[in-house]
Amino acid sequence: MVNNMGALNNLVKIVIGLILVIATVWFSITFSSWGRATLDLIQGGIVLMAIFIGLILILLGFSDLK
């Protein structure tokens, strides 16, 4: 009985994941401005990630000097 519940749980996760992916693709095709907004968000995230990695490396360099 426990194995069946685990398999059912995994199947539910797969179905929910497929629904989310299909809905997201449908929204991005139907409302093209959403796709552009998503790309803008990703580009901004890349810039922020580069800044934070740089700050972390600077702090690590200062801590190694001590």
XYZ file of N, CA and C in Angstrom:
198
model
N 0.820 -1.195 0.000
C 0.000 0.000 0.000
C 0.861 1.255 0.000
N 1.976 1.249 0.713
C 2.830 2.419 0.796
C 3.462 2.719 -0.561
N 3.879 1.676 -1.308
C 4.466 1.892 -2.628
C 3.486 2.539 -3.578
N 2.217 2.125 -3.514
C 1.217 2.696 -4.402
C 0.997 4.173 -4.107
N 1.035 4.549 -2.843
C 0.843 5.948 -2.481
C 2.025 6.791 -2.967
N 3.232 6.245 -2.883
C 4.409 6.962 -3.358
C 4.354 7.181 -4.857
N 3.931 6.153 -5.593
C 3.809 6.270 -7.044
C 2.708 7.256 -7.410
N 1.611 7.231 -6.679
C 0.509 8.157 -6.936
C 0.944 9.588 -6.642
N 1.700 9.764 -5.576
C 2.209 11.083 -5.212
C 3.116 11.628 -6.319
N 3.990 10.765 -6.859
C 4.869 11.191 -7.949
C 4.072 11.517 -9.206
N 3.033 10.761 -9.473
C 2.193 11.010 -10.643
C 1.481 12.346 -10.504
N 1.006 12.658 -9.322
C 0.342 13.947 -9.083
C 1.326 15.089 -9.310
N 2.566 14.941 -8.849
C 3.584 15.967 -9.060
C 3.852 16.181 -10.545
N 3.917 15.092 -11.310
C 4.162 15.191 -12.746
C 3.005 15.894 -13.438
N 1.776 15.541 -13.079
C 0.604 16.152 -13.705
C 0.543 17.647 -13.393
N 0.777 18.020 -12.151
C 0.760 19.437 -11.778
C 1.874 20.188 -12.505
N 3.043 19.583 -12.607
C 4.144 20.199 -13.342
C 3.810 20.411 -14.806
N 3.197 19.415 -15.438
C 2.793 19.549 -16.843
C 1.756 20.652 -17.020
N 0.805 20.719 -16.105
C -0.223 21.767 -16.186
C 0.425 23.147 -16.078
N 1.363 23.312 -15.147
C 2.038 24.596 -14.982
C 2.838 24.973 -16.224
N 3.549 24.010 -16.809
C 4.353 24.295 -18.004
C 3.458 24.656 -19.178
N 2.397 23.888 -19.386
C 1.498 24.157 -20.507
C 0.797 25.499 -20.327
N 0.358 25.799 -19.121
C -0.313 27.082 -18.873
C 0.644 28.247 -19.085
N 1.882 28.100 -18.660
C 2.860 29.168 -18.835
C 3.157 29.411 -20.310
N 3.342 28.346 -21.067
C 3.600 28.484 -22.501
C 2.392 29.113 -23.184
N 1.198 28.689 -22.809
C -0.011 29.246 -23.424
C -0.139 30.741 -23.131
N 0.117 31.137 -21.875
C 0.044 32.559 -21.526
C 1.095 33.371 -22.280
N 2.298 32.830 -22.412
C 3.353 33.591 -23.087
C 3.085 33.715 -24.575
N 2.382 32.753 -25.169
C 2.028 32.847 -26.584
C 0.832 33.774 -26.766
N -0.163 33.647 -25.909
C -1.380 34.440 -26.036
C -1.128 35.913 -25.727
N -0.424 36.182 -24.646
C -0.123 37.549 -24.243
C 1.371 37.775 -24.452
N 1.745 38.278 -25.625
C 3.163 38.372 -25.981
C 3.930 39.321 -25.067
N 3.251 40.286 -24.449
C 3.954 41.204 -23.554
C 4.481 40.470 -22.319
N 3.855 39.365 -21.932
C 4.335 38.583 -20.787
C 5.696 37.981 -21.088
N 5.877 37.507 -22.328
C 7.167 36.931 -22.697
C 8.275 37.966 -22.630
N 7.992 39.184 -23.090
C 8.987 40.257 -23.042
C 9.296 40.630 -21.593
N 8.273 40.683 -20.760
C 8.484 41.000 -19.345
C 9.330 39.920 -18.668
N 9.123 38.676 -19.054
C 9.909 37.582 -18.492
C 11.373 37.713 -18.877
N 11.634 38.029 -20.138
C 13.017 38.215 -20.578
C 13.677 39.389 -19.860
N 12.928 40.471 -19.656
C 13.469 41.609 -18.923
C 13.818 41.224 -17.491
N 12.971 40.433 -16.866
C 13.231 39.982 -15.497
C 14.479 39.114 -15.430
N 14.638 38.219 -16.398
C 15.817 37.349 -16.421
C 17.082 38.166 -16.633
N 17.034 39.146 -17.552
C 18.201 39.983 -17.798
C 18.572 40.785 -16.552
N 17.582 41.325 -15.862
C 17.855 42.053 -14.625
C 18.426 41.140 -13.557
N 17.937 39.913 -13.498
C 18.446 38.951 -12.531
C 19.895 38.586 -12.791
N 20.265 38.493 -14.072
C 21.656 38.180 -14.418
C 22.576 39.310 -13.970
N 22.147 40.547 -14.173
C 22.958 41.694 -13.758
C 23.120 41.698 -12.238
N 22.029 41.504 -11.519
C 22.112 41.490 -10.051
C 22.979 40.339 -9.553
N 22.883 39.177 -10.193
C 23.693 38.029 -9.786
C 25.175 38.337 -9.982
N 25.533 38.967 -11.096
C 26.931 39.319 -11.340
C 27.425 40.309 -10.290
N 26.594 41.279 -9.927
C 26.986 42.253 -8.903
C 27.205 41.568 -7.562
N 26.288 40.697 -7.161
C 26.417 40.028 -5.870
C 27.615 39.080 -5.837
N 27.881 38.385 -6.940
C 29.058 37.510 -6.980
C 30.322 38.342 -6.856
N 30.354 39.501 -7.535
C 31.506 40.392 -7.410
C 31.700 40.870 -5.991
N 30.616 41.263 -5.337
C 30.725 41.711 -3.936
C 31.213 40.599 -3.021
N 30.729 39.392 -3.244
C 31.166 38.256 -2.421
C 32.649 38.002 -2.624
N 33.111 38.067 -3.886
C 34.530 37.847 -4.143
C 35.391 38.942 -3.521
N 34.915 40.177 -3.556
C 35.652 41.274 -2.908
C 35.746 41.033 -1.411
N 34.641 40.650 -0.782
C 34.654 40.389 0.658
C 35.550 39.208 1.000
N 35.542 38.177 0.177
C 36.422 37.030 0.429
C 37.885 37.437 0.282
N 38.181 38.299 -0.702
C 39.549 38.769 -0.873
C 40.019 39.586 0.325
N 39.152 40.470 0.844
C 39.511 41.254 2.024
C 39.716 40.364 3.246
N 38.875 39.331 3.380
C 39.023 38.469 4.551
C 40.314 37.629 4.456
N 40.758 37.311 3.235
C 42.010 36.573 3.094
C 43.229 37.446 3.369
N 43.113 38.766 3.206
C 44.216 39.665 3.478
C 44.519 39.771 4.964
N 43.511 39.583 5.793
C 43.706 39.740 7.248
C 44.484 38.606 7.852
